[in-house]
Amino acid sequence: MPGHEFFTALTVAEALRGFRPGRRSAVEIVPLDAALHRVPAAPVTTPAPLPGFARATVDGFAVRAADTFGVSEGLPGYLDVIGAVRMGATPTTGVRPGTAVAIPTGGALPPGADAVVMVEYTQEAMPGTIEVVRPAAPGDGLVRADEDVPAGAELVPAGRPLRAQDLGLLAAAGVRELAVHARPAVAIISTGDEVVPATTTALRPGQVRDATAVALAGLVADAGGAPDPRGIVPDDAGLLDEALRAAMKTCDLAVVSAGSSVGARDETAGVVAGLGPPGIFCHGLAIRPGKPTLLAECDGVPVIGLPGNPLSALVVFRLVGVPVLRRIGGCLRPPPEPRTRARLARQVPSAAGRLDVVQVRLDDGVAEPIFGHSALLSVLAAADGYVLVPEAATGLAAGAEVEVVLYQ
Ligand SMILES: Nc1nc2c(c(=O)[nH]1)N[C@H]1C(S)=C(S)[C@@H](COP(=O)(O)OP(=O)(O)OC[C@H]3O[C@@H](n4cnc5c(N)ncnc54)[C@H](O)[C@@H]3O)O[C@H]1N2
Ligand code: MOO
């Protein structure tokens, strides 16, 4: 019977290294205010140096630094104030030896000046004349015309999702739109005769609401993808084949939940094997939970078969699906996941040779493992994060310092 062979389990690291579908989502132009978290398809270089003119970084007086050399509280220097810089305007009055021009923070440095003395280091000696009591070196109290971004410099790299500060820098440089990867379209197909839409009010005995699809859609959206939930397919090879082929016409990644194990009704592997070359990359990962996972690429579309247990499906998609999805979306530098260090409240057993993903609750620097079968979705909902027990380890000792990857 198809699907009854034993898994040939790869480690998660081997799978991530080896399964590298070449598919990339299309490139589209978006306006800057719609570009948060989008992935630039090419580096964006500055059209001009920034800030573009030398500007004061303090409120004070634009001066020639040489005029202040050697001054002190006891021996102030005297300068004639011959004008004031207006914000947003080109300064008209230049600074000559023995003179100063009043300037606000951010004002354009007048010609002739090479430093700005803070107002706190001056006082009015008489109307139109200031005493300067601290010397200024050239460059003090200002930023140069290209100090923020030199001519031709890169504002944002390709492949790193845009953060709020990136948008700010692009805005400062006058970039109004940019080329980004389209959000990869991720078809989400649930399977199982017992699975009914999540909107079902009254369940018949043996039925379960589709818990996986909406949760996967959340993970997809969090990772920059566009979820395309395509409903529930019964345990029928022909219908799954039809659903997958229809999805593959438009999606960048197809995800099937359940049916990836070795039971009589587990059709996913057989169907995926017939979808087109190169076909199945691996069936079975050395991970708990999540062993019955299938990775394939069929006619240019990556296909991921996830375990039926919703907890397992979500764990595997986070660890294996998200990196694949990000790469399809052109993301070369994924944002680092938030992590924290904690002490393990109790011992965690684990078999050598597989990666264990242990859900934990965090309390004041202590990570409390939440034990429970992977059929129990509440375990995942109760968790603040997870701890990985590497393949080589046979468990973690109580009190061990562990790294917790946090759910946001
Ligand atoms: N003889 C073996 N049996 C099982 C193995 C094994 O290695 N040998 N592995 C177990 C593990 S681990 C898992 S996980 C499951 C995965 O099996 P499938 O991927 O074939 O999934 P199903 O059997 O169809 O479903 C498992 C479980 O999850 C429920 N389910 C499925 N889809 C949904 C959904 N969208 N929303 C909510 N719940 C869902 C389904 O009703 C089942 O209870 O196999 C073990 N068995
Ligand atoms: O590994 Mo299954 O994926 O434990 O529930």
Tab-separated table of C-alpha atoms and ligand atoms in Angstrom:
chain	number	residue	atom	x	y	z
A	1	MET	CA	0.000	0.000	0.000
A	2	PRO	CA	1.387	3.421	-0.821
A	3	GLY	CA	2.690	5.439	2.114
A	4	HIS	CA	3.434	2.389	4.279
A	5	GLU	CA	7.206	2.470	3.955
A	6	PHE	CA	9.263	3.587	6.914
A	7	PHE	CA	10.417	7.153	7.169
A	8	THR	CA	13.949	7.974	6.206
A	9	ALA	CA	14.333	10.756	8.691
A	10	LEU	CA	16.722	13.628	8.024
A	11	THR	CA	17.730	15.985	10.789
A	12	VAL	CA	16.119	19.412	10.661
A	13	ALA	CA	19.506	20.962	9.874
A	14	GLU	CA	20.062	18.509	6.992
A	15	ALA	CA	16.603	19.242	5.653
A	16	LEU	CA	17.111	23.007	5.838
A	17	ARG	CA	20.507	22.707	4.147
A	18	GLY	CA	19.367	20.347	1.431
A	19	PHE	CA	15.835	21.532	0.670
A	20	ARG	CA	16.379	24.793	-1.143
A	21	PRO	CA	13.723	25.321	-3.774
A	22	GLY	CA	14.754	27.912	-6.331
A	23	ARG	CA	11.365	29.554	-6.487
A	24	ARG	CA	11.222	33.282	-5.746
A	25	SER	CA	8.084	35.376	-5.566
A	26	ALA	CA	7.536	38.065	-8.182
A	27	VAL	CA	8.885	41.593	-7.749
A	28	GLU	CA	6.510	44.504	-7.392
A	29	ILE	CA	6.795	48.230	-6.783
A	30	VAL	CA	5.209	49.532	-3.577
A	31	PRO	CA	4.962	53.027	-2.158
A	32	LEU	CA	7.142	53.662	0.859
A	33	ASP	CA	4.234	53.861	3.282
A	34	ALA	CA	3.185	50.331	2.331
A	35	ALA	CA	6.679	48.865	2.582
A	36	LEU	CA	6.944	47.969	6.272
A	37	HIS	CA	8.264	44.377	6.655
A	38	ARG	CA	8.502	43.994	2.879
A	39	VAL	CA	11.704	42.559	1.424
A	40	PRO	CA	13.644	44.770	-1.012
A	41	ALA	CA	14.419	42.918	-4.228
A	42	ALA	CA	17.557	44.993	-4.792
A	43	PRO	CA	19.709	47.269	-2.649
A	44	VAL	CA	18.482	50.849	-2.611
A	45	THR	CA	21.251	53.455	-2.926
A	46	THR	CA	20.820	57.060	-1.994
A	47	PRO	CA	19.983	59.517	-4.777
A	48	ALA	CA	22.011	62.172	-2.922
A	49	PRO	CA	24.192	62.544	0.169
A	50	LEU	CA	22.424	63.146	3.462
A	51	PRO	CA	21.663	65.453	5.132
A	52	GLY	CA	22.742	67.301	1.973
A	53	PHE	CA	24.041	70.391	3.780
A	54	ALA	CA	26.129	70.915	6.904
A	55	ARG	CA	23.772	71.545	9.817
A	56	ALA	CA	23.955	72.518	13.438
A	57	THR	CA	23.339	69.844	16.045
A	58	VAL	CA	22.973	72.351	18.875
A	59	ASP	CA	21.304	75.711	19.460
A	60	GLY	CA	24.011	78.359	19.520
A	61	PHE	CA	26.272	80.411	17.281
A	62	ALA	CA	27.997	79.479	14.057
A	63	VAL	CA	31.622	80.601	14.350
A	64	ARG	CA	35.074	80.193	12.918
A	65	ALA	CA	36.668	77.753	15.371
A	66	ALA	CA	39.951	79.651	15.191
A	67	ASP	CA	38.203	82.658	16.753
A	68	THR	CA	37.568	80.633	19.923
A	69	PHE	CA	40.991	79.049	20.401
A	70	GLY	CA	42.313	79.635	23.908
A	71	VAL	CA	39.162	81.259	25.289
A	72	SER	CA	38.008	80.391	28.833
A	73	GLU	CA	35.710	81.601	31.584
A	74	GLY	CA	38.481	83.905	32.743
A	75	LEU	CA	39.492	85.019	29.280
A	76	PRO	CA	36.390	85.011	27.015
A	77	GLY	CA	36.494	85.750	23.335
A	78	TYR	CA	34.239	88.457	21.928
A	79	LEU	CA	32.317	88.019	18.678
A	80	ASP	CA	29.888	90.329	16.876
A	81	VAL	CA	26.569	88.663	16.115
A	82	ILE	CA	25.889	89.704	12.527
A	83	GLY	CA	22.808	87.637	11.721
A	84	ALA	CA	20.616	84.616	12.417
A	85	VAL	CA	19.987	81.460	10.407
A	86	ARG	CA	16.345	80.769	9.609
A	87	MET	CA	15.187	77.136	9.611
A	88	GLY	CA	14.464	75.769	6.177
A	89	ALA	CA	16.287	78.585	4.410
A	90	THR	CA	19.711	79.061	2.859
A	91	PRO	CA	21.821	81.237	5.147
A	92	THR	CA	22.565	84.576	3.561
A	93	THR	CA	25.003	86.009	6.079
A	94	GLY	CA	28.490	84.454	6.031
A	95	VAL	CA	30.700	84.264	9.103
A	96	ARG	CA	33.833	86.424	8.881
A	97	PRO	CA	36.682	86.518	11.416
A	98	GLY	CA	35.495	88.031	14.686
A	99	THR	CA	31.817	87.419	13.973
A	100	ALA	CA	29.128	84.847	14.758
A	101	VAL	CA	25.696	84.007	13.380
A	102	ALA	CA	22.922	82.714	15.643
A	103	ILE	CA	21.781	79.252	14.578
A	104	PRO	CA	19.089	76.823	15.830
A	105	THR	CA	19.552	73.033	15.982
A	106	GLY	CA	19.175	71.690	12.447
A	107	GLY	CA	19.854	75.038	10.780
A	108	ALA	CA	22.128	75.181	7.731
A	109	LEU	CA	25.677	76.190	8.566
A	110	PRO	CA	26.430	79.634	7.083
A	111	PRO	CA	29.394	80.027	4.726
A	112	GLY	CA	32.656	80.729	6.506
A	113	ALA	CA	31.654	78.925	9.717
A	114	ASP	CA	33.277	75.634	10.686
A	115	ALA	CA	31.808	75.063	14.172
A	116	VAL	CA	28.790	75.834	16.312
A	117	VAL	CA	29.226	76.977	19.908
A	118	MET	CA	26.389	75.937	22.249
A	119	VAL	CA	24.415	78.857	23.584
A	120	GLU	CA	25.289	77.675	27.126
A	121	TYR	CA	28.956	78.534	26.450
A	122	THR	CA	28.159	82.111	25.501
A	123	GLN	CA	26.576	85.138	27.068
A	124	GLU	CA	25.571	88.491	25.772
A	125	ALA	CA	28.349	90.988	26.578
A	126	MET	CA	26.384	93.892	25.161
A	127	PRO	CA	23.656	94.098	22.499
A	128	GLY	CA	25.067	92.532	19.314
A	129	THR	CA	28.151	91.050	20.990
A	130	ILE	CA	28.658	87.706	22.718
A	131	GLU	CA	31.330	86.373	25.004
A	132	VAL	CA	32.491	82.849	24.199
A	133	VAL	CA	33.858	81.006	27.249
A	134	ARG	CA	34.698	77.579	25.761
A	135	PRO	CA	36.842	76.907	22.703
A	136	ALA	CA	35.324	74.984	19.774
A	137	ALA	CA	37.264	72.716	17.417
A	138	PRO	CA	36.402	72.660	13.702
A	139	GLY	CA	33.411	70.348	13.230
A	140	ASP	CA	32.064	70.813	16.762
A	141	GLY	CA	28.305	71.213	17.038
A	142	LEU	CA	27.500	70.189	13.476
A	143	VAL	CA	27.122	67.274	11.077
A	144	ARG	CA	28.780	67.394	7.677
A	145	ALA	CA	26.744	67.460	4.456
A	146	ASP	CA	27.353	63.762	3.802
A	147	GLU	CA	27.889	62.549	7.338
A	148	ASP	CA	24.592	60.640	7.587
A	149	VAL	CA	24.798	58.996	4.153
A	150	PRO	CA	27.677	59.613	1.705
A	151	ALA	CA	27.036	59.912	-2.037
A	152	GLY	CA	26.093	56.584	-3.620
A	153	ALA	CA	25.857	54.708	-0.316
A	154	GLU	CA	23.404	51.881	0.270
A	155	LEU	CA	20.330	52.875	2.253
A	156	VAL	CA	18.904	49.376	2.641
A	157	PRO	CA	20.227	46.016	1.470
A	158	ALA	CA	18.326	43.520	-0.636
A	159	GLY	CA	16.801	40.645	1.275
A	160	ARG	CA	16.326	42.184	4.704
A	161	PRO	CA	12.734	42.965	5.657
A	162	LEU	CA	12.228	46.690	6.067
A	163	ARG	CA	11.923	47.981	9.599
A	164	ALA	CA	10.456	51.263	10.729
A	165	GLN	CA	13.885	52.917	10.856
A	166	ASP	CA	14.643	51.787	7.300
A	167	LEU	CA	11.484	53.516	6.090
A	168	GLY	CA	12.625	56.661	7.900
A	169	LEU	CA	16.008	56.634	6.193
A	170	LEU	CA	14.450	56.003	2.772
A	171	ALA	CA	12.004	58.855	3.370
A	172	ALA	CA	14.862	61.198	4.337
A	173	ALA	CA	16.596	60.343	1.073
A	174	GLY	CA	13.476	61.039	-0.966
A	175	VAL	CA	12.821	57.434	-1.992
A	176	ARG	CA	9.063	57.270	-2.576
A	177	GLU	CA	8.641	53.728	-3.830
A	178	LEU	CA	10.779	50.644	-4.133
A	179	ALA	CA	10.946	47.168	-5.652
A	180	VAL	CA	10.079	44.440	-3.173
A	181	HIS	CA	9.319	40.755	-3.415
A	182	ALA	CA	5.619	39.951	-3.554
A	183	ARG	CA	4.387	38.244	-0.419
A	184	PRO	CA	4.702	34.575	-1.290
A	185	ALA	CA	1.247	33.075	-1.792
A	186	VAL	CA	0.922	30.065	0.489
A	187	ALA	CA	-1.883	27.625	-0.257
A	188	ILE	CA	-3.081	25.943	2.927
A	189	ILE	CA	-4.938	22.675	2.447
A	190	SER	CA	-6.335	20.730	5.393
A	191	THR	CA	-7.131	17.062	4.935
A	192	GLY	CA	-9.128	14.511	6.853
A	193	ASP	CA	-12.647	13.046	6.738
A	194	GLU	CA	-13.124	14.092	10.350
A	195	VAL	CA	-12.016	17.716	9.852
A	196	VAL	CA	-14.824	20.257	9.417
A	197	PRO	CA	-14.694	24.031	8.924
A	198	ALA	CA	-13.759	25.997	12.019
A	199	THR	CA	-17.073	27.813	11.712
A	200	THR	CA	-19.011	24.605	12.399
A	201	THR	CA	-21.220	25.221	15.440
A	202	ALA	CA	-22.254	21.681	16.424
A	203	LEU	CA	-19.845	18.785	15.908
A	204	ARG	CA	-20.908	15.221	15.347
A	205	PRO	CA	-19.002	12.610	17.366
A	206	GLY	CA	-15.576	12.077	15.806
A	207	GLN	CA	-15.506	15.429	14.033
A	208	VAL	CA	-12.948	18.123	14.806
A	209	ARG	CA	-12.884	21.723	13.716
A	210	ASP	CA	-10.016	22.730	11.466
A	211	ALA	CA	-7.656	24.234	14.018
A	212	THR	CA	-4.586	24.125	11.820
A	213	ALA	CA	-5.516	26.253	8.821
A	214	VAL	CA	-6.177	29.506	10.664
A	215	ALA	CA	-3.108	29.051	12.866
A	216	LEU	CA	-0.896	28.305	9.866
A	217	ALA	CA	-2.305	31.374	8.135
A	218	GLY	CA	-1.129	33.360	11.148
A	219	LEU	CA	2.392	31.946	10.935
A	220	VAL	CA	2.456	32.606	7.196
A	221	ALA	CA	1.373	36.220	7.651
A	222	ASP	CA	3.901	36.711	10.475
A	223	ALA	CA	6.649	35.465	8.160
A	224	GLY	CA	5.700	37.873	5.372
A	225	GLY	CA	3.588	35.501	3.294
A	226	ALA	CA	0.061	35.810	1.942
A	227	PRO	CA	-2.015	32.901	3.259
A	228	ASP	CA	-4.443	31.354	0.796
A	229	PRO	CA	-6.627	28.937	2.780
A	230	ARG	CA	-8.132	26.439	0.378
A	231	GLY	CA	-10.412	24.521	2.672
A	232	ILE	CA	-10.628	20.895	3.692
A	233	VAL	CA	-10.121	17.881	1.441
A	234	PRO	CA	-11.387	14.454	2.514
A	235	ASP	CA	-9.036	11.472	2.749
A	236	ASP	CA	-9.146	10.771	-0.957
A	237	ALA	CA	-6.096	10.705	-3.186
A	238	GLY	CA	-7.963	11.927	-6.244
A	239	LEU	CA	-9.457	14.908	-4.458
A	240	LEU	CA	-6.149	15.840	-2.835
A	241	ASP	CA	-4.418	15.600	-6.201
A	242	GLU	CA	-7.042	17.906	-7.694
A	243	ALA	CA	-6.778	20.391	-4.836
A	244	LEU	CA	-2.997	20.477	-4.978
A	245	ARG	CA	-2.841	20.889	-8.744
A	246	ALA	CA	-5.335	23.759	-8.571
A	247	ALA	CA	-3.340	25.434	-5.786
A	248	MET	CA	-0.036	25.004	-7.619
A	249	LYS	CA	-1.330	27.104	-10.519
A	250	THR	CA	-1.203	30.230	-8.369
A	251	CYS	CA	0.763	29.592	-5.175
A	252	ASP	CA	4.452	29.949	-4.387
A	253	LEU	CA	4.270	27.277	-1.690
A	254	ALA	CA	1.660	24.608	-0.979
A	255	VAL	CA	1.143	23.320	2.542
A	256	VAL	CA	-0.928	20.222	3.272
A	257	SER	CA	-1.747	19.333	6.824
A	258	ALA	CA	-2.338	15.745	7.939
A	259	GLY	CA	-2.048	12.577	5.958
A	260	SER	CA	1.743	12.682	6.113
A	261	SER	CA	2.132	9.686	8.400
A	262	VAL	CA	2.130	6.011	7.446
A	263	GLY	CA	-1.490	5.093	8.151
A	264	ALA	CA	-3.784	3.496	5.596
A	265	ARG	CA	-5.528	6.823	4.915
A	266	ASP	CA	-2.314	8.848	4.736
A	267	GLU	CA	-2.394	9.840	1.107
A	268	THR	CA	-0.185	12.908	1.004
A	269	ALA	CA	3.096	11.239	0.062
A	270	GLY	CA	1.571	9.176	-2.721
A	271	VAL	CA	-0.193	12.166	-4.216
A	272	VAL	CA	2.771	14.529	-3.909
A	273	ALA	CA	5.025	11.942	-5.568
A	274	GLY	CA	2.864	12.200	-8.677
A	275	LEU	CA	2.713	15.984	-8.935
A	276	GLY	CA	5.819	16.479	-11.004
A	277	PRO	CA	9.606	16.489	-10.857
A	278	PRO	CA	11.854	16.539	-8.937
A	279	GLY	CA	9.305	15.310	-6.361
A	280	ILE	CA	9.789	14.267	-2.761
A	281	PHE	CA	12.971	15.514	-1.086
A	282	CYS	CA	12.347	13.822	2.253
A	283	HIS	CA	9.590	12.079	4.169
A	284	GLY	CA	10.278	12.064	7.884
A	285	LEU	CA	12.272	14.455	10.030
A	286	ALA	CA	14.232	13.612	13.162
A	287	ILE	CA	12.152	15.943	15.272
A	288	ARG	CA	9.621	15.573	18.041
A	289	PRO	CA	6.923	16.510	17.604
A	290	GLY	CA	6.656	16.543	13.852
A	291	LYS	CA	8.301	13.405	12.534
A	292	PRO	CA	5.760	12.755	9.744
A	293	THR	CA	6.812	15.729	7.664
A	294	LEU	CA	7.163	15.729	3.912
A	295	LEU	CA	9.230	18.134	1.839
A	296	ALA	CA	8.907	18.199	-1.916
A	297	GLU	CA	9.284	20.358	-4.955
A	298	CYS	CA	6.947	19.617	-7.827
A	299	ASP	CA	7.140	21.427	-11.132
A	300	GLY	CA	8.681	24.499	-9.563
A	301	VAL	CA	6.364	24.661	-6.554
A	302	PRO	CA	7.613	23.667	-3.109
A	303	VAL	CA	5.144	21.444	-1.260
A	304	ILE	CA	5.246	20.816	2.484
A	305	GLY	CA	3.242	18.011	4.082
A	306	LEU	CA	2.726	18.672	7.765
A	307	PRO	CA	1.770	16.245	10.519
A	308	GLY	CA	-1.910	16.080	11.347
A	309	ASN	CA	-1.671	17.014	14.992
A	310	PRO	CA	-2.134	20.783	14.946
A	311	LEU	CA	0.575	21.330	17.572
A	312	SER	CA	3.053	19.302	15.527
A	313	ALA	CA	2.042	21.036	12.316
A	314	LEU	CA	2.681	24.453	13.829
A	315	VAL	CA	5.991	23.435	15.409
A	316	VAL	CA	7.282	22.040	12.117
A	317	PHE	CA	6.026	24.933	10.043
A	318	ARG	CA	7.763	27.390	12.366
A	319	LEU	CA	11.079	25.527	12.236
A	320	VAL	CA	11.127	24.309	8.648
A	321	GLY	CA	8.311	25.995	6.713
A	322	VAL	CA	9.076	29.550	7.732
A	323	PRO	CA	12.723	29.490	6.522
A	324	VAL	CA	11.549	28.046	3.188
A	325	LEU	CA	8.799	30.660	2.925
A	326	ARG	CA	11.190	33.490	3.731
A	327	ARG	CA	13.639	32.377	1.068
A	328	ILE	CA	10.877	32.205	-1.532
A	329	GLY	CA	10.050	35.783	-0.559
A	330	GLY	CA	13.628	36.876	-1.232
A	331	CYS	CA	14.497	37.185	2.429
A	332	LEU	CA	18.219	36.548	2.839
A	333	ARG	CA	18.502	38.040	6.312
A	334	PRO	CA	15.481	37.041	8.404
A	335	PRO	CA	14.847	39.181	11.453
A	336	PRO	CA	16.355	37.519	14.528
A	337	GLU	CA	13.789	35.735	16.664
A	338	PRO	CA	13.414	37.128	20.162
A	339	ARG	CA	15.188	34.889	22.655
A	340	THR	CA	15.918	34.888	26.335
A	341	ARG	CA	18.005	32.773	28.658
A	342	ALA	CA	16.341	30.928	31.508
A	343	ARG	CA	16.897	28.125	34.003
A	344	LEU	CA	15.042	24.928	33.381
A	345	ALA	CA	12.637	24.185	36.235
A	346	ARG	CA	12.846	20.423	35.822
A	347	GLN	CA	14.567	17.716	33.871
A	348	VAL	CA	13.557	17.153	30.239
A	349	PRO	CA	14.128	13.653	28.886
A	350	SER	CA	14.869	13.162	25.197
A	351	ALA	CA	16.044	10.420	22.905
A	352	ALA	CA	19.374	10.937	21.179
A	353	GLY	CA	19.226	11.365	17.423
A	354	ARG	CA	16.255	13.684	17.182
A	355	LEU	CA	15.607	17.332	17.856
A	356	ASP	CA	13.105	17.810	20.667
A	357	VAL	CA	11.011	20.949	20.725
A	358	VAL	CA	9.893	21.541	24.297
A	359	GLN	CA	7.201	24.101	25.021
A	360	VAL	CA	7.873	26.183	28.129
A	361	ARG	CA	6.155	28.704	30.325
A	362	LEU	CA	8.424	31.475	31.567
A	363	ASP	CA	8.289	32.881	35.044
A	364	ASP	CA	10.951	35.187	36.410
A	365	GLY	CA	13.835	33.644	34.504
A	366	VAL	CA	12.650	30.078	35.069
A	367	ALA	CA	11.450	27.951	32.164
A	368	GLU	CA	8.793	25.436	33.174
A	369	PRO	CA	8.443	22.689	30.546
A	370	ILE	CA	4.856	21.966	29.572
A	371	PHE	CA	4.573	18.261	29.024
A	372	GLY	CA	1.656	16.799	27.133
A	373	HIS	CA	0.991	14.866	23.976
A	374	SER	CA	1.350	16.616	20.653
A	375	ALA	CA	-2.359	15.932	20.122
A	376	LEU	CA	-2.994	18.624	22.740
A	377	LEU	CA	-3.077	22.075	21.191
A	378	SER	CA	-3.551	23.703	24.601
A	379	VAL	CA	0.104	22.930	25.354
A	380	LEU	CA	1.157	25.294	22.596
A	381	ALA	CA	-1.361	27.940	23.586
A	382	ALA	CA	-0.048	27.901	27.166
A	383	ALA	CA	3.584	28.294	26.116
A	384	ASP	CA	5.593	31.521	26.160
A	385	GLY	CA	8.268	29.957	23.991
A	386	TYR	CA	10.180	26.791	23.285
A	387	VAL	CA	13.519	25.182	24.047
A	388	LEU	CA	15.383	22.934	21.634
A	389	VAL	CA	17.069	19.776	22.869
A	390	PRO	CA	19.686	19.053	20.198
A	391	GLU	CA	19.974	15.695	18.462
A	392	ALA	CA	23.146	14.735	20.328
A	393	ALA	CA	21.680	15.326	23.807
A	394	THR	CA	19.776	12.750	25.815
A	395	GLY	CA	17.812	15.354	27.712
A	396	LEU	CA	18.448	18.463	29.734
A	397	ALA	CA	19.089	18.565	33.462
A	398	ALA	CA	16.942	20.480	35.917
A	399	GLY	CA	18.575	23.857	36.550
A	400	ALA	CA	20.367	23.901	33.185
A	401	GLU	CA	20.632	27.286	31.517
A	402	VAL	CA	18.656	27.169	28.288
A	403	GLU	CA	17.815	29.532	25.474
A	404	VAL	CA	14.103	30.091	25.066
A	405	VAL	CA	12.798	31.217	21.682
A	406	LEU	CA	9.858	33.452	22.488
A	407	TYR	CA	6.460	33.568	20.849
A	408	GLN	CA	5.376	37.084	20.034
B	1	LIG	N1	1.966	3.940	13.291
B	1	LIG	C1	2.260	5.239	13.434
B	1	LIG	N2	1.273	6.063	13.769
B	1	LIG	C2	1.527	7.373	13.898
B	1	LIG	C3	2.834	7.873	13.736
B	1	LIG	C4	3.859	6.954	13.355
B	1	LIG	O1	5.038	7.328	13.154
B	1	LIG	N3	3.511	5.643	13.194
B	1	LIG	N4	3.081	9.179	13.941
B	1	LIG	C5	2.153	9.881	14.796
B	1	LIG	C6	2.409	11.293	14.730
B	1	LIG	S1	3.798	11.827	15.469
B	1	LIG	C7	1.515	12.168	14.186
B	1	LIG	S2	1.783	13.838	14.266
B	1	LIG	C8	0.331	11.721	13.507
B	1	LIG	C9	0.342	12.425	12.149
B	1	LIG	O2	-0.434	11.754	11.273
B	1	LIG	P1	-0.946	12.411	9.956
B	1	LIG	O3	-0.042	13.480	9.496
B	1	LIG	O4	-1.151	11.313	9.005
B	1	LIG	O5	-2.304	13.102	10.395
B	1	LIG	P2	-3.717	12.451	10.735
B	1	LIG	O6	-3.529	11.080	11.195
B	1	LIG	O7	-4.650	12.717	9.655
B	1	LIG	O8	-4.138	13.363	11.953
B	1	LIG	C10	-3.529	13.292	13.210
B	1	LIG	C11	-4.445	13.950	14.231
B	1	LIG	O9	-4.585	15.323	13.966
B	1	LIG	C12	-5.966	15.692	13.793
B	1	LIG	N5	-6.070	16.720	12.762
B	1	LIG	C13	-5.667	16.600	11.496
B	1	LIG	N6	-5.904	17.748	10.838
B	1	LIG	C14	-6.448	18.587	11.701
B	1	LIG	C15	-6.883	19.942	11.622
B	1	LIG	N7	-6.791	20.632	10.461
B	1	LIG	N8	-7.384	20.530	12.703
B	1	LIG	C16	-7.490	19.812	13.872
B	1	LIG	N9	-7.053	18.551	14.016
B	1	LIG	C17	-6.561	17.944	12.951
B	1	LIG	C18	-6.615	14.422	13.356
B	1	LIG	O10	-7.975	14.441	13.612
B	1	LIG	C19	-5.855	13.393	14.161
B	1	LIG	O11	-6.358	13.357	15.478
B	1	LIG	O12	0.334	10.341	13.320
B	1	LIG	C20	0.704	9.588	14.493
B	1	LIG	N10	0.510	8.220	14.233
B	2	MOO	O1	5.350	14.189	15.821
B	2	MOO	MO1	3.660	14.004	15.852
B	2	MOO	O2	4.048	15.190	14.705
B	2	MOO	O3	4.183	14.043	17.496
B	2	MOO	O4	2.452	14.652	16.845
